[in-house]
Every structure is written in structure tokens, then in C-alpha cells.
Short mmCIF file of C-alpha atoms and ligand atoms in Angstrom, two decimals:
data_model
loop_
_atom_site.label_atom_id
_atom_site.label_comp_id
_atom_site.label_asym_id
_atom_site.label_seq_id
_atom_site.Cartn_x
_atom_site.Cartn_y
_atom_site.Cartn_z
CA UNK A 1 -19.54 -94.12 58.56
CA UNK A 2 -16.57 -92.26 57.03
CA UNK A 3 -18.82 -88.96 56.37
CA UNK A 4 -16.90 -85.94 57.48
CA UNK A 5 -18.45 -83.12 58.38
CA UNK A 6 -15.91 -80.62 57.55
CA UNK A 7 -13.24 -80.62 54.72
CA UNK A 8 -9.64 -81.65 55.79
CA UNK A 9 -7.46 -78.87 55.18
CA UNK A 10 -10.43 -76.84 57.16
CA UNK A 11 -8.95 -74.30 59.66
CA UNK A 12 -9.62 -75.05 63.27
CA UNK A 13 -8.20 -71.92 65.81
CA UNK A 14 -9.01 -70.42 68.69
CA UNK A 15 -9.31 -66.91 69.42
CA UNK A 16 -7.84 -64.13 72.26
CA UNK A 17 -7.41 -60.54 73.10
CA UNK A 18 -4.50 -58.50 74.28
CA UNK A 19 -6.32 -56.78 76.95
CA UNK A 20 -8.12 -59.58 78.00
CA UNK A 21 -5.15 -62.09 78.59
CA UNK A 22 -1.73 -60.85 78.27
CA UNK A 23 -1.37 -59.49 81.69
CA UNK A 24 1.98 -57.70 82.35
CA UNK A 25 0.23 -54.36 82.08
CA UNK A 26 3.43 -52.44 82.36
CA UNK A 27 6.19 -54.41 81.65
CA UNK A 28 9.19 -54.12 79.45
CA UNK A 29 8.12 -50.22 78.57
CA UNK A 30 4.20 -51.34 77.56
CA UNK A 31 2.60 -48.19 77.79
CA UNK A 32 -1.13 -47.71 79.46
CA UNK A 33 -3.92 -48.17 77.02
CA UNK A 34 -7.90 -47.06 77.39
CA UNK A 35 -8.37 -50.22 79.14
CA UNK A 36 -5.78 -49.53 82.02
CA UNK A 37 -7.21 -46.27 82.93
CA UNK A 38 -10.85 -47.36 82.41
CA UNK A 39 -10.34 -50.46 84.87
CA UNK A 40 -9.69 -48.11 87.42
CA UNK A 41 -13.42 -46.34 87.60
CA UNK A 42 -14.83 -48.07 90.67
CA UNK A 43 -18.12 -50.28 89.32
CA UNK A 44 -16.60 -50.03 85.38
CA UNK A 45 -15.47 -53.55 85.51
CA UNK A 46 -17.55 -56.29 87.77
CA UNK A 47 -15.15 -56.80 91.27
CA UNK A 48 -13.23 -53.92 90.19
CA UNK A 49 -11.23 -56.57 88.26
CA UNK A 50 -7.92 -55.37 86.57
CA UNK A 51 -6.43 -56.88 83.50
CA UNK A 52 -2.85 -56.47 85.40
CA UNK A 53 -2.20 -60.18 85.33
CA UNK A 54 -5.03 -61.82 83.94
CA UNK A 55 -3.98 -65.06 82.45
CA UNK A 56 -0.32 -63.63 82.49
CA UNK A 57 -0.22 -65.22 78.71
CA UNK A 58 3.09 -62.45 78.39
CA UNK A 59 4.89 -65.27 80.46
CA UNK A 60 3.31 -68.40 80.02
CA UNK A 61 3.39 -68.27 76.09
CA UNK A 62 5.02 -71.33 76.03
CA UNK A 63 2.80 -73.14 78.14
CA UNK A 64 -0.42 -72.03 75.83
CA UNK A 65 1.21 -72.81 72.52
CA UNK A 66 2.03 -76.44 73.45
CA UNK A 67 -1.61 -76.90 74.95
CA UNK A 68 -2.91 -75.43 71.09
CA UNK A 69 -0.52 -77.92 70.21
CA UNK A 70 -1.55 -80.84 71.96
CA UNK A 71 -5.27 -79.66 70.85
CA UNK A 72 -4.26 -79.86 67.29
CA UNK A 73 -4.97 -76.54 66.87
CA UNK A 74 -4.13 -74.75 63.22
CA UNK A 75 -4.57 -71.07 63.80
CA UNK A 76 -3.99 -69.10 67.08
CA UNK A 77 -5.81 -65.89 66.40
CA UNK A 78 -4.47 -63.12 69.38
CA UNK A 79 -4.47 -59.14 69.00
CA UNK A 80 -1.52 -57.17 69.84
CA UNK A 81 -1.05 -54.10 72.32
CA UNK A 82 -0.74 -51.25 70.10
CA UNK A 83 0.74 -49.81 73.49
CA UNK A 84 2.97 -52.32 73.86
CA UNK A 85 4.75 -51.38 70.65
CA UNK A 86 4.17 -47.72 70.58
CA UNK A 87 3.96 -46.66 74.53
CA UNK A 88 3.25 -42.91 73.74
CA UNK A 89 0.56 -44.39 70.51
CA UNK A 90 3.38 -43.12 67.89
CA UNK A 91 6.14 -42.21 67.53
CA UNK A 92 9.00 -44.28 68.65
CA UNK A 93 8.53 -47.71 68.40
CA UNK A 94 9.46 -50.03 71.61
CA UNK A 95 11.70 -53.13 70.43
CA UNK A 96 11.16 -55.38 73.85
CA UNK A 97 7.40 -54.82 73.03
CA UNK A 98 7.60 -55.89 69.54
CA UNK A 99 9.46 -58.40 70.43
CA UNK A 100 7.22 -60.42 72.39
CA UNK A 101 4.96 -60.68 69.40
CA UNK A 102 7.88 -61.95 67.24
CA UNK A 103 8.83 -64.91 70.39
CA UNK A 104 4.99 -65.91 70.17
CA UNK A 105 4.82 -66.07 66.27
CA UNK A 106 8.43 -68.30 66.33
CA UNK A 107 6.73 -70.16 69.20
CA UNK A 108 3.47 -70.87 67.49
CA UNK A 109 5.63 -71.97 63.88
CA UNK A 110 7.81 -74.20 65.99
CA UNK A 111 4.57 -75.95 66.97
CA UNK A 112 2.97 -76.60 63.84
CA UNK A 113 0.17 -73.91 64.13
CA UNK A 114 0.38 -70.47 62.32
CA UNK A 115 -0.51 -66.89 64.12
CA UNK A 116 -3.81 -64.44 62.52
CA UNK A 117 -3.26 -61.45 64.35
CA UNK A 118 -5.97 -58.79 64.95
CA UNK A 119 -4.33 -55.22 65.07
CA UNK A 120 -7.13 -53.84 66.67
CA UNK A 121 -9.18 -54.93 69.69
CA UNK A 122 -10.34 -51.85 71.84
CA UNK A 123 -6.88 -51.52 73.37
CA UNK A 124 -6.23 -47.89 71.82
CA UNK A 125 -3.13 -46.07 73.67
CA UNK A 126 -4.45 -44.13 76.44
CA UNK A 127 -2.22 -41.17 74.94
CA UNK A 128 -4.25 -41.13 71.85
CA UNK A 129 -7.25 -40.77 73.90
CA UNK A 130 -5.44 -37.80 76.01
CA UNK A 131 -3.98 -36.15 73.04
CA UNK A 132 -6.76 -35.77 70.46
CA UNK A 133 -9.95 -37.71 72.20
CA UNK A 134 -8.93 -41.11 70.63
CA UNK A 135 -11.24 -42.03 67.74
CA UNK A 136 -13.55 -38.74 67.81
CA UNK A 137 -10.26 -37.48 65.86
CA UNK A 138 -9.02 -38.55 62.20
CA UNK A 139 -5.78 -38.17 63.85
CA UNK A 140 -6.24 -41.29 65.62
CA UNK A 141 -6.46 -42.94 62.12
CA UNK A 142 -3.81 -41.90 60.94
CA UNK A 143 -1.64 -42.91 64.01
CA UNK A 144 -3.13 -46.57 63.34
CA UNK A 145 -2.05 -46.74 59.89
CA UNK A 146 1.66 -46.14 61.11
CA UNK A 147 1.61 -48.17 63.53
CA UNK A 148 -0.06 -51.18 61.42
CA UNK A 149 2.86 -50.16 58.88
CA UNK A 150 5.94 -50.22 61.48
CA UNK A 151 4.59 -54.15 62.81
CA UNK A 152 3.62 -55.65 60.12
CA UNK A 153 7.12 -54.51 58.41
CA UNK A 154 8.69 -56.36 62.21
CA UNK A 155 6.62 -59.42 61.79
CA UNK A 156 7.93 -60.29 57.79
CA UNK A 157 8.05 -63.55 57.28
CA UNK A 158 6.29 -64.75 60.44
CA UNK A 159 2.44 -63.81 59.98
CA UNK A 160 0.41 -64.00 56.82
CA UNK A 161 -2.46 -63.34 57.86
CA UNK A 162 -4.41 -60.26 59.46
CA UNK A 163 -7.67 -58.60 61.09
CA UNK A 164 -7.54 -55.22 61.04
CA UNK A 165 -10.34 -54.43 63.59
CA UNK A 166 -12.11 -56.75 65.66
CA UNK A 167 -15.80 -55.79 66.40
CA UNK A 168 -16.07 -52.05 65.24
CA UNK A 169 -19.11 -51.68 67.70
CA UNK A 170 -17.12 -52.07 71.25
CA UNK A 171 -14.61 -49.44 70.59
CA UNK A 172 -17.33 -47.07 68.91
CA UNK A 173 -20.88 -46.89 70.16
CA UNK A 174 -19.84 -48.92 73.41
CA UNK A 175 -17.07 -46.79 74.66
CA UNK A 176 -17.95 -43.70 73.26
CA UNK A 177 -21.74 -43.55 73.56
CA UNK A 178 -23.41 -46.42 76.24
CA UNK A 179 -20.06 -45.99 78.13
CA UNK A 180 -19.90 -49.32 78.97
CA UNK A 181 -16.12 -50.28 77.41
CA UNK A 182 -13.17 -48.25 77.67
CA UNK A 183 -13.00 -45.22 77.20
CA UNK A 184 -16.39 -44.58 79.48
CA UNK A 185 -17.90 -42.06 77.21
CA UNK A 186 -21.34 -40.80 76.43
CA UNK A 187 -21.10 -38.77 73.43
CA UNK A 188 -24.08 -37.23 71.41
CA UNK A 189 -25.22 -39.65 68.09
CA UNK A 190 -23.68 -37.11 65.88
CA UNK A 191 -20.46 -37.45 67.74
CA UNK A 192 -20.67 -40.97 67.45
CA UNK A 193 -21.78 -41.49 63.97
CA UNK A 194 -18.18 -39.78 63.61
CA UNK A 195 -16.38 -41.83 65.97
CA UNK A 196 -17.84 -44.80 64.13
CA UNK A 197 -16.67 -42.94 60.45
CA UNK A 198 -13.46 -42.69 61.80
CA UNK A 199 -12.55 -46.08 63.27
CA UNK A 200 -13.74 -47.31 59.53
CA UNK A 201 -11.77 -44.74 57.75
CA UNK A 202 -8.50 -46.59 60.49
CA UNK A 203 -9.57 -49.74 58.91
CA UNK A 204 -8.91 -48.47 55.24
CA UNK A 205 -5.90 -46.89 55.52
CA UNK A 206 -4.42 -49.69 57.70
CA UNK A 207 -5.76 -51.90 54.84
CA UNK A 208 -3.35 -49.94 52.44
CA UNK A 209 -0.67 -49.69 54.27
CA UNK A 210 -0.16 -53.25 54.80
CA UNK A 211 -0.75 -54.17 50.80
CA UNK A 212 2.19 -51.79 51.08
CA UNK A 213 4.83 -53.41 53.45
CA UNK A 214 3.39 -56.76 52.98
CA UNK A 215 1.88 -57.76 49.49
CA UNK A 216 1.48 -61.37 50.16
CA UNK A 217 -0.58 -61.15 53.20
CA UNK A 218 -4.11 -62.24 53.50
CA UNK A 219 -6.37 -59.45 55.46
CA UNK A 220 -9.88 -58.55 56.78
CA UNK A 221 -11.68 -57.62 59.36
CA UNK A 222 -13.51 -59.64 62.44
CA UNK A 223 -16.87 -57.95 62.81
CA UNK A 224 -20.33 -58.53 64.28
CA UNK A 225 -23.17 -57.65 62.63
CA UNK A 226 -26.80 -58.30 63.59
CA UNK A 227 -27.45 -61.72 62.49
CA UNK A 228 -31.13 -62.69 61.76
CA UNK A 229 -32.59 -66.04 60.82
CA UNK A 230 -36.04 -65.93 59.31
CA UNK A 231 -38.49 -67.42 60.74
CA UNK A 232 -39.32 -69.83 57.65
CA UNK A 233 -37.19 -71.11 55.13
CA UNK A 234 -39.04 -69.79 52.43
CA UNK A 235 -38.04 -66.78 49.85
CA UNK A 236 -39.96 -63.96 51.31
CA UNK A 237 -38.43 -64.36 54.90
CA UNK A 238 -35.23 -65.18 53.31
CA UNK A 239 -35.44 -61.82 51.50
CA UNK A 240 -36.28 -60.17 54.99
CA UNK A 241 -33.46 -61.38 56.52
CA UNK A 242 -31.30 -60.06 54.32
CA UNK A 243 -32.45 -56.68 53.27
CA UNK A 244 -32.52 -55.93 57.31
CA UNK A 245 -29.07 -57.28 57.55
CA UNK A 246 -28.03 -55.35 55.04
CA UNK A 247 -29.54 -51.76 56.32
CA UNK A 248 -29.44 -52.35 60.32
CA UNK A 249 -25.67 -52.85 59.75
CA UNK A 250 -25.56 -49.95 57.45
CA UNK A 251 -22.52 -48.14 59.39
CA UNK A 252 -20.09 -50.45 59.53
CA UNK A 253 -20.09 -54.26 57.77
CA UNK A 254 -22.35 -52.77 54.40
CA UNK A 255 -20.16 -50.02 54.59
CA UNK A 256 -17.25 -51.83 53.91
CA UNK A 257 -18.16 -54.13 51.61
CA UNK A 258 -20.22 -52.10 49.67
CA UNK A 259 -17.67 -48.99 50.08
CA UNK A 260 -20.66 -46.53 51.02
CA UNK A 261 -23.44 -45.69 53.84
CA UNK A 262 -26.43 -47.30 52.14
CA UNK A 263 -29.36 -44.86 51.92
CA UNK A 264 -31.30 -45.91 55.01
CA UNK A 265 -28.61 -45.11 57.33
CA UNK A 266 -28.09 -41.83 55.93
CA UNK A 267 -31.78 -41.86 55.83
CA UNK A 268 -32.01 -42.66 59.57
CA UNK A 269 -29.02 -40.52 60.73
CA UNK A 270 -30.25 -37.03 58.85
CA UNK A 271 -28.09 -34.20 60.27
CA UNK A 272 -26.51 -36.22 62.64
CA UNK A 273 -24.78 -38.35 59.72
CA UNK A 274 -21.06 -38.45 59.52
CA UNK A 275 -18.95 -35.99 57.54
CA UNK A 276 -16.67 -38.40 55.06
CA UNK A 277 -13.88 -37.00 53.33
CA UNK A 278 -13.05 -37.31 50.09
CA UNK A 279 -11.92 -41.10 49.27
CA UNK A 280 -12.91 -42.20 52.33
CA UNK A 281 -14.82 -44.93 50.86
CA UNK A 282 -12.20 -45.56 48.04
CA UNK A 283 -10.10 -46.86 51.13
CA UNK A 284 -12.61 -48.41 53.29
CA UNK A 285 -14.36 -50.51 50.23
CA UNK A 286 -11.06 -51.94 49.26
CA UNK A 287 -11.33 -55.96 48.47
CA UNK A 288 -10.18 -57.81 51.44
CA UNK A 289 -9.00 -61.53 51.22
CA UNK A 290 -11.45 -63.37 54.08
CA UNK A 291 -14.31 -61.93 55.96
CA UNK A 292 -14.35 -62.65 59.57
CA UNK A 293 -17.79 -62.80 61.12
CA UNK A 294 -17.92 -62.88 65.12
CA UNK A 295 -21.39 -65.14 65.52
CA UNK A 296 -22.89 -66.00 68.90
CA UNK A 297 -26.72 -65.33 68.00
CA UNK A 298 -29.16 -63.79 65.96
CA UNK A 299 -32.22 -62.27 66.20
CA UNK A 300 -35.39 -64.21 64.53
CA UNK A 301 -37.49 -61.69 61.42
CA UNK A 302 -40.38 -62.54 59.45
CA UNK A 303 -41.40 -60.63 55.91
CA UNK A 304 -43.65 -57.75 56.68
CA UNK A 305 -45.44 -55.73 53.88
CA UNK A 306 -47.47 -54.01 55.87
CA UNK A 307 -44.49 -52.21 57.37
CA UNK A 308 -42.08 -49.15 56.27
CA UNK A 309 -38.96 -51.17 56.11
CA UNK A 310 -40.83 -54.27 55.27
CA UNK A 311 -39.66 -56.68 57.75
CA UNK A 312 -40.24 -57.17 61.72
CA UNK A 313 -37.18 -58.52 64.19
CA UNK A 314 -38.32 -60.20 67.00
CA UNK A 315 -36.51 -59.11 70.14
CA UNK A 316 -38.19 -61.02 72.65
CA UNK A 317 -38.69 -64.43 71.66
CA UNK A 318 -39.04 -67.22 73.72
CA UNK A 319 -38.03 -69.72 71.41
CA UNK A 320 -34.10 -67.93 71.21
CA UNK A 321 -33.60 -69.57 74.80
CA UNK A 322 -31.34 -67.49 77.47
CA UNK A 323 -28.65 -69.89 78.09
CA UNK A 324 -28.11 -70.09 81.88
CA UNK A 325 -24.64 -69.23 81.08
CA UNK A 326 -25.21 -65.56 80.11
CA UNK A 327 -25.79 -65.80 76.10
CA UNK A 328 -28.41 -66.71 73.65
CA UNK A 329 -28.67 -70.00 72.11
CA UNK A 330 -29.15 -69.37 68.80
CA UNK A 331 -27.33 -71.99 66.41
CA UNK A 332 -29.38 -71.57 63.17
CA UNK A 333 -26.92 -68.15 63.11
CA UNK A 334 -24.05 -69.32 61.89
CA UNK A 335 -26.10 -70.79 58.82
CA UNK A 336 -27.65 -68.10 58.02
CA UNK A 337 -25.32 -65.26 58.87
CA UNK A 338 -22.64 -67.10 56.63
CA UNK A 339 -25.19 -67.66 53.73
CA UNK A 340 -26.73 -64.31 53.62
CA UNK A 341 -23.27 -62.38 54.29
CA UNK A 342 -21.95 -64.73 51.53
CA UNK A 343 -24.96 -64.31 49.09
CA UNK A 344 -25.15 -59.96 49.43
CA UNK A 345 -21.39 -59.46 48.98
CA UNK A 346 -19.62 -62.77 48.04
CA UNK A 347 -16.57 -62.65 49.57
CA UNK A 348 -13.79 -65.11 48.59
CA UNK A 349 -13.61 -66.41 52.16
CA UNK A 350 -15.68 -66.87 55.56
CA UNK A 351 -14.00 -67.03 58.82
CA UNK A 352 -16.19 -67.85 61.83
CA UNK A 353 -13.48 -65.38 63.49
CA UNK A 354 -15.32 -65.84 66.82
CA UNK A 355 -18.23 -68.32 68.54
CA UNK A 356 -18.36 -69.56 71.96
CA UNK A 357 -20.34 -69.15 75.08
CA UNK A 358 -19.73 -68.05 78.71
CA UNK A 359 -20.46 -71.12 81.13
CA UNK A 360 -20.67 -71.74 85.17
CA UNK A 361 -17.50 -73.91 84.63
CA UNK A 362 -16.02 -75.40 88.04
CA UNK A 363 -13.75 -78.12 89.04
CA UNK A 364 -15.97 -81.27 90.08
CA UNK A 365 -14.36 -83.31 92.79
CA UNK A 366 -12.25 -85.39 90.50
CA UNK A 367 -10.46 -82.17 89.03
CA UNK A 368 -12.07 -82.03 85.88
CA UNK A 369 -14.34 -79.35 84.35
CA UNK A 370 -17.52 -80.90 82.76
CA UNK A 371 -19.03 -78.39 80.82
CA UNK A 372 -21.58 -79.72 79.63
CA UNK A 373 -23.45 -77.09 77.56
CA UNK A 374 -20.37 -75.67 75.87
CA UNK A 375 -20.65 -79.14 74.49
CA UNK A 376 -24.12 -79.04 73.47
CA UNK A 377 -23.56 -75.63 72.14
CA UNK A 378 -20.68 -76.51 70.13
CA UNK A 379 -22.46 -79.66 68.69
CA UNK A 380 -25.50 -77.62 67.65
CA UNK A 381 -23.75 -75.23 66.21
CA UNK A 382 -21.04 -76.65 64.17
CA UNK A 383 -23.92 -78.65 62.59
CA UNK A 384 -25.13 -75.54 61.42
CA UNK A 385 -21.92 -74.93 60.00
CA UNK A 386 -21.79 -77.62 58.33
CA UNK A 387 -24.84 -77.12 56.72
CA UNK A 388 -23.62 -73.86 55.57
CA UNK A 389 -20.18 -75.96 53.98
CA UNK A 390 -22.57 -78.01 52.47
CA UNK A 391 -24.93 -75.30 50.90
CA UNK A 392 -22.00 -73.95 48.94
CA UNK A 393 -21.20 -70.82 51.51
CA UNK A 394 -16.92 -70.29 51.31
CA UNK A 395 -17.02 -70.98 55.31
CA UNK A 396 -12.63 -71.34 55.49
CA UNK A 397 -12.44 -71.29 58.82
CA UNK A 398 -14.04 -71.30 62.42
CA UNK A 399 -12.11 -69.59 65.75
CA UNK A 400 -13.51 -70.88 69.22
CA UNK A 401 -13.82 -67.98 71.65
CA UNK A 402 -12.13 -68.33 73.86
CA UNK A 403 -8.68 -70.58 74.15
CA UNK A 404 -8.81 -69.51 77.84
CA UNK A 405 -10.90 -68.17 80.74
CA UNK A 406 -9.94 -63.97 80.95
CA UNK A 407 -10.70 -61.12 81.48
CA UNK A 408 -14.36 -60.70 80.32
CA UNK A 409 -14.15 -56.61 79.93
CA UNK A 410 -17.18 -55.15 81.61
CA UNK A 411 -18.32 -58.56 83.03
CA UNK A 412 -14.37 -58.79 84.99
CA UNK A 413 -13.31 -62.81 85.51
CA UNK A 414 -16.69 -63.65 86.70
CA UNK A 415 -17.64 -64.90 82.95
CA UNK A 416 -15.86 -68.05 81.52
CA UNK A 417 -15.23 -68.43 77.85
CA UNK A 418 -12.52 -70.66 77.67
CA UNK A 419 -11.66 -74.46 76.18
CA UNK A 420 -9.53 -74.12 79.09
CA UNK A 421 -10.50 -73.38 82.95
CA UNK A 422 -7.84 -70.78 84.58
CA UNK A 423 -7.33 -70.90 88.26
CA UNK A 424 -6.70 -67.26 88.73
CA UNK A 425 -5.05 -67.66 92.13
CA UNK A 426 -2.44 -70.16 90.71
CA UNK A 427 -2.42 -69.43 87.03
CA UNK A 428 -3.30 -73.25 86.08
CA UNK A 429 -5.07 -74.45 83.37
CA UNK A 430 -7.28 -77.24 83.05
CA UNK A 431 -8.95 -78.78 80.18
CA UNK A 432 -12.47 -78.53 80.21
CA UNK A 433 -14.55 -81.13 78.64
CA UNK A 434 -15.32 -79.43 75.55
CA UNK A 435 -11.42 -78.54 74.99
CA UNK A 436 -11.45 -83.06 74.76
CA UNK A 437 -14.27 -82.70 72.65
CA UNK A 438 -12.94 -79.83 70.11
CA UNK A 439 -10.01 -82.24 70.35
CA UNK A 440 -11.79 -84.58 68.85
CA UNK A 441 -13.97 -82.89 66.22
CA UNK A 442 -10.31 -81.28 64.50
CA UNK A 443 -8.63 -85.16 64.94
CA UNK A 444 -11.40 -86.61 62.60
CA UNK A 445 -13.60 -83.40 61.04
CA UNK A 446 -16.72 -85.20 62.09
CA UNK A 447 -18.97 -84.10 64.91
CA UNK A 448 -18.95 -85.65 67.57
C1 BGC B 501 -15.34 -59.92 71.62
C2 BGC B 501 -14.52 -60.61 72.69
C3 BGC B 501 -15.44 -61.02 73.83
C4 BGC B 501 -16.44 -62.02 73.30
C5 BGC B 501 -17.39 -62.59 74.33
C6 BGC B 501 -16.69 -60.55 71.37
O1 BGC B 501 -17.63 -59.54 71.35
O2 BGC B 501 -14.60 -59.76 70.45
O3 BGC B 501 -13.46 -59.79 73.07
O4 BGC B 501 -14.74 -61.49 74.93
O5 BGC B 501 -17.22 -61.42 72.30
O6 BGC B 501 -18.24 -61.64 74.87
#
């Protein structure tokens, strides 16, 4: 029995967000961002939550790296504050901010595991937003690429590797056209077709920048497509799957990697499309190193002649169940998203950037946590993972979401993602059962 599932030098992290579990919301000259002023809307976050202190990770670093440690963890992946470095969004840059950043890289090197920092996740200055609207201005891009220049120049020598954006949808269509992230905002499709154009235009020049100030590092993006996993294994649904994940994702992931709108979302957008400058897509398409796919379902298609677009998604299947714990348990996703993402664009490397699932976890009497579907979830879908491995798809790396309970943006504390369960009174964390169990599974790369 000395089958392994996964190769040895695989890389096993776990995932956070600024925002969601840094805490200190002020502190050593952080200035507010989008998600400071949005929290304060009554009803825009679930108990009125506030990410004030959260899982106060800006002072109990320490404490979290030597529980990664103790995990075996490889890879912490967090984001940084862009506010926290540049109060005002530009400008002059805030040393004690920075500087937390550089303590938590040293911290994370001192215990074995090495930091994959996301520039980018939804946290945009809130004086960006007051100044020019945030990212319905080209402005805003331009702000990003300086400040992606000025911190990656700070952190030479202590991170190699980067994510530009994480999940281009929450910070376009979610805060600036359902309203339901930060900033609140319910723009008209034109206006957000722009808003998306202009957080992928961010992403290119904050590409070039840091080939620029750092030529060695490794960079890409963390993004979440629409997965979809035919409904038979056989060529035609195959080919349905990925021609719609190909065109439904036409604004953002197909526009990178292909370094263009494909037709049917220009197609589908008419005179609402998005005005692109000239070499927009020169910087956008640029090769990346690793492509980091954020997979926690997908929608089941079938092959459908008969149709326009040829293929039918199935939105309302019974057989993708409803987890009780708020997601959809959909394992066969991670196969296929990897192998069709893989097989369209061939990228040198897959990350699993982010996969996890929100759970009812509690203390039982004893003090532990026994989450037991985050187990089951984990088992089915690292099998399908390492199916993927084993089909030839470049799958590098897989990030749990989340390393800790936090602050679940709209949703507030009341949804738990975390390895470990935080007692937000006292700040404690607890291993849950499945942080013993992905414990395990890095310890001997089988499943367990
Ligand atoms: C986001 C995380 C979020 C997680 C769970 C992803 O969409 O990147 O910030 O907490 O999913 O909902």
C-alpha cells in the first residue's frame, strides 16, 4: 500500500484575505478601504458584523504561522491591505504598514513555509473610490500598478510568488452592479462591462510592473470561472463543457489568456461592450507563470445541437446536492475545471488557489470540533484531484479555504470556513477535525 496520491514536492497551503482576517482596521496609519465604509450600511453585512478585529491575525501572526507550521503547511497564501501601505491609495507609502507584511513573510521563512501573496482582494482604498469612483476609472489602474511596483520592490528577497487579483467577479459585477460587496453599487451593464475592462486592464499593468522590479518572481491570477462538468464522459459533452466555459467566462478568465473578448461576449454585450484602449490586451494577455483557479462547484451541461450556443447548463439539478453547510457539493469540479482550463489554454501550472466549504462547526462537549463533512468534502474532492494529477493536467498546487474561521463578507462571522474554529469572544483557535485530517493527507500525500 505505498500508492501516493499526490507527488511529494506537491504544494499544500492554505488560503486568507486581508479584509477578512487581519483585524486592526486602523492601526499603525492603515487607512479605510471600501470594506470599512461598506460594513457600516445597516443590513450590508449579516449582524452588522465589522471586520475591526476579526481574527486580529495583525497581532497574533505568530500564533498562526506556528499552527501552519505544526500542520506542515508549505504555502501560506494571504492578500495585503493596499490601504495599509498606501492610506490615501497613492501617493506616500506608509512604512509601519509595509512593515507588517515584511514581519509575516520573515515569520513564515523562519518556519519552513513560504508566503504567495494576492495584491488584490476587494480591499480597494476607500479614497480611490471617493476620488475617481474606484474601478469605473482607468485611474484606479494605474494607482494599482504603483502600488504593486512600490511592495513588491519592499518585499525583495522575501516573496516569490504572486496573485495579482483574486476573483475579478466580487470587486466588479458584485460591488458595482448586484451591490452585494463593497462598494454597494448598482451600476448600468455598460458601466459595468467597464468596471470589469478596467480591473483587467489593473491586472496587466500590475503584471508588468512587477516583471519590472522583480524578474524572478512567479505570478498569476486567482480567479473563478464557471466550472461545468458534462454530464457524460464522452466527446460531445466534453466539447460542451468547454466551448461554454470558454464563452460564459468571456470577460474575464478567456480574456486573459486568450488576450481578447471572444466574439460571443462582444456578441452578447452589443453597445453596452467595453471601450479598450489601445494595447489593452497586449498587457492583459501577457504569459503568466501558474494559473490559480478558485473551485468550489460547477454547474452540470450536456451537448445540445438543437440550440443557438449548442450546449444547455443545468441550474437546478438535484443531483449537485445543497450541502447543509451553505455550498454545493460538487467534487467532479476540480477534475474537470483543471482539465478543460488546462486543455483550452495550457498553462505551465495549476493552482487550486482556493476550495473549501462553510460548515455548522461547534465545540462538542469534549472541546473538539468534529466536522464531519469538511472531511467528506475534502476526501471527495481531493480524489478528484488526483484524478486530474493522474490524467496528465499540471495541477502544482492546492490552497484550502480557509486557514481560519473570518469574516465571511456579506454572510458576517455567521459562516465558517476554517481548518481552524475561532472563538470570536476570546480569539482562540481550535483545530477542527479536518485541520488533523489535512494534517495527515500533506504527512503522507495519500488520502486518507
Ligand atoms: C473568495 C473568498 C471567500 C470564499 C468563500 C471566494 O469567493 O475569494 O474571499 O471567503 O470564496 O466564499
Amino acid at each position: 500500500m505505498n500508492r501516493q496520491d499526490f507527488p511529494s514536492d506537491f504544494i499544500w497551503g492554505s488560503a486568507t484575505a486581508s479584509y477578512q482576517v487581519e483585524g486592526a482596521a486602523f492601526e499603525d496609519g492603515k487607512g479605510a478601504s471600501i470594506w470599512n465604509e461598506f460594513e457600516k450600511l445597516p443590513g450590508a453585512i449579516a449582524d452588522n458584523a465589522s471586520g475591526d478585529v476579526s481574527c486580529d491575525q495583525y497581532h497574533r501572526y505568530k500564533e498562526d504561522v506556528a499552527l501552519m507550521r505544526d500542520m506542515g503547511l508549505k504555502v501560506y497564501r494571504f492578500s495585503m491591505a493596499w490601504s495599509r501601505i498606501f492610506p490615501e491609495g497613492g501617493g506616500k507609502l506608509n512604512p509601519k504598514g509595509m512593515d507588517y507584511y515584511k514581519r509575516l513573510c520573515d515569520e513564515l521563512h523562519d518556519n519552513g513555509l513560504e508566503p504567495w501573496i494576492t495584491f488584490y482582494h476587494w480591499d480597494l482604498p476607500q479614497a480611490l473610490q471617493e476620488r475617481f469612483g474606484g474601478w469605473r476609472s482607468r485611474e484606479c489602474a494605474k494607482y494599482f500598478a504603483d502600488y504593486v511596483a512600490a511592495a513588491a520592490g519592499e518585499l525583495k528577497g522575501r516573496c516569490d510568488h504572486y496573485f495579482t487579483f483574486n476573483e475579478f467577479l466580487g470587486s466588479t459585477d458584485q460591488g458595482y452592479f448586484n451591490g452585494v460587496c463593497a462598494p454597494g453599487l448598482r451600476l448600468s451593464r455598460k458601466e459595468r462591462n467597464q468596471v470589469r475592462h478596467n480591473a483587467l486592464y489593473a491586472h496587466g499593468l500590475g503584471l508588468q510592473v512587477l516583471r519590472d522590479v522583480l524578474p524572478g518572481a512567479k505570478v498569476g491570477i486567482a480567479e473563478n470561472p464557471v466550472f461545468f462538468t458534462p454530464v457524460i464522459d464522452t466527446p460531445e459533452h466534453v466539447a460542451a463543457a468547454k466551448k461554454a466555459f470558454r464563452e460564459v467566462n468571456g470577460h474575464f478568465i478567456t480574456a486573459i489568456m486568450e488576450g481578447g473578448y471572444p466574439e460571443s461576449y462582444l456578441a452578447a454585450e452589443g453597445a453596452d461592450a467595453p471601450v479598450v484602449g489601445d494595447g489593452d490586451f497586449k498587457l492583459i494577455g501577457a504569459p503568466m507563470d501558474f494559473l490559480g483557479l478558485n473551485i468550489y462547484y460547477g454547474r452540470l451541461i450536456r451537448s445540445a445541437p438543437e440550440l443557438p450556443e449548442q450546449y444547455e447548463i443545468f441550474y437546478d439539478d438535484a443531483s449537485t446536492v445543497w450541502s447543509d453547510c451553505n455550498g454545493m457539493f460538487q467534487p467532479a469540479a476540480v477534475y474537470w475545471g483543471s482539465r478543460i482550463a488546462s486543455e483550452l489554454w495550457k498553462p505551465e501550472a495549476i493552482i487550486i488557489s482556493e476550495n473549501g466549504t462553510s460548515c455548522e462547526d461547534r465545540p462538542a462537549r469534549d472541546g473538539e470540533v468534529y466536522d464531519l463533512f469538511r472531511v467528506k468534502y475534502l476526501r471527495a474532492y481531493m480524489e478528484s484531484m488526483s484524478r486530474a494529477i493522474r490524467d496528465g493536467v499540471p495541477v502544482k498546487g492546492y490552497f484550502h479555504w480557509s486557514f481560519l474561521d473570518n469574516l465571511e463578507w456579506g454572510s458576517g462571522y455567521r459562516r465558517r470556513f476554517g481548518l481552524y474554529f475561532v472563538n470570536y469572544r476570546t480569539g482562540e483557535r481550535i483545530p477542527k477535525l479536518s485541520a488533523k485530517w489535512f494534517k495527515e493527507l500533506i504527512q503522507t500525500c495519500k488520502i486518507v
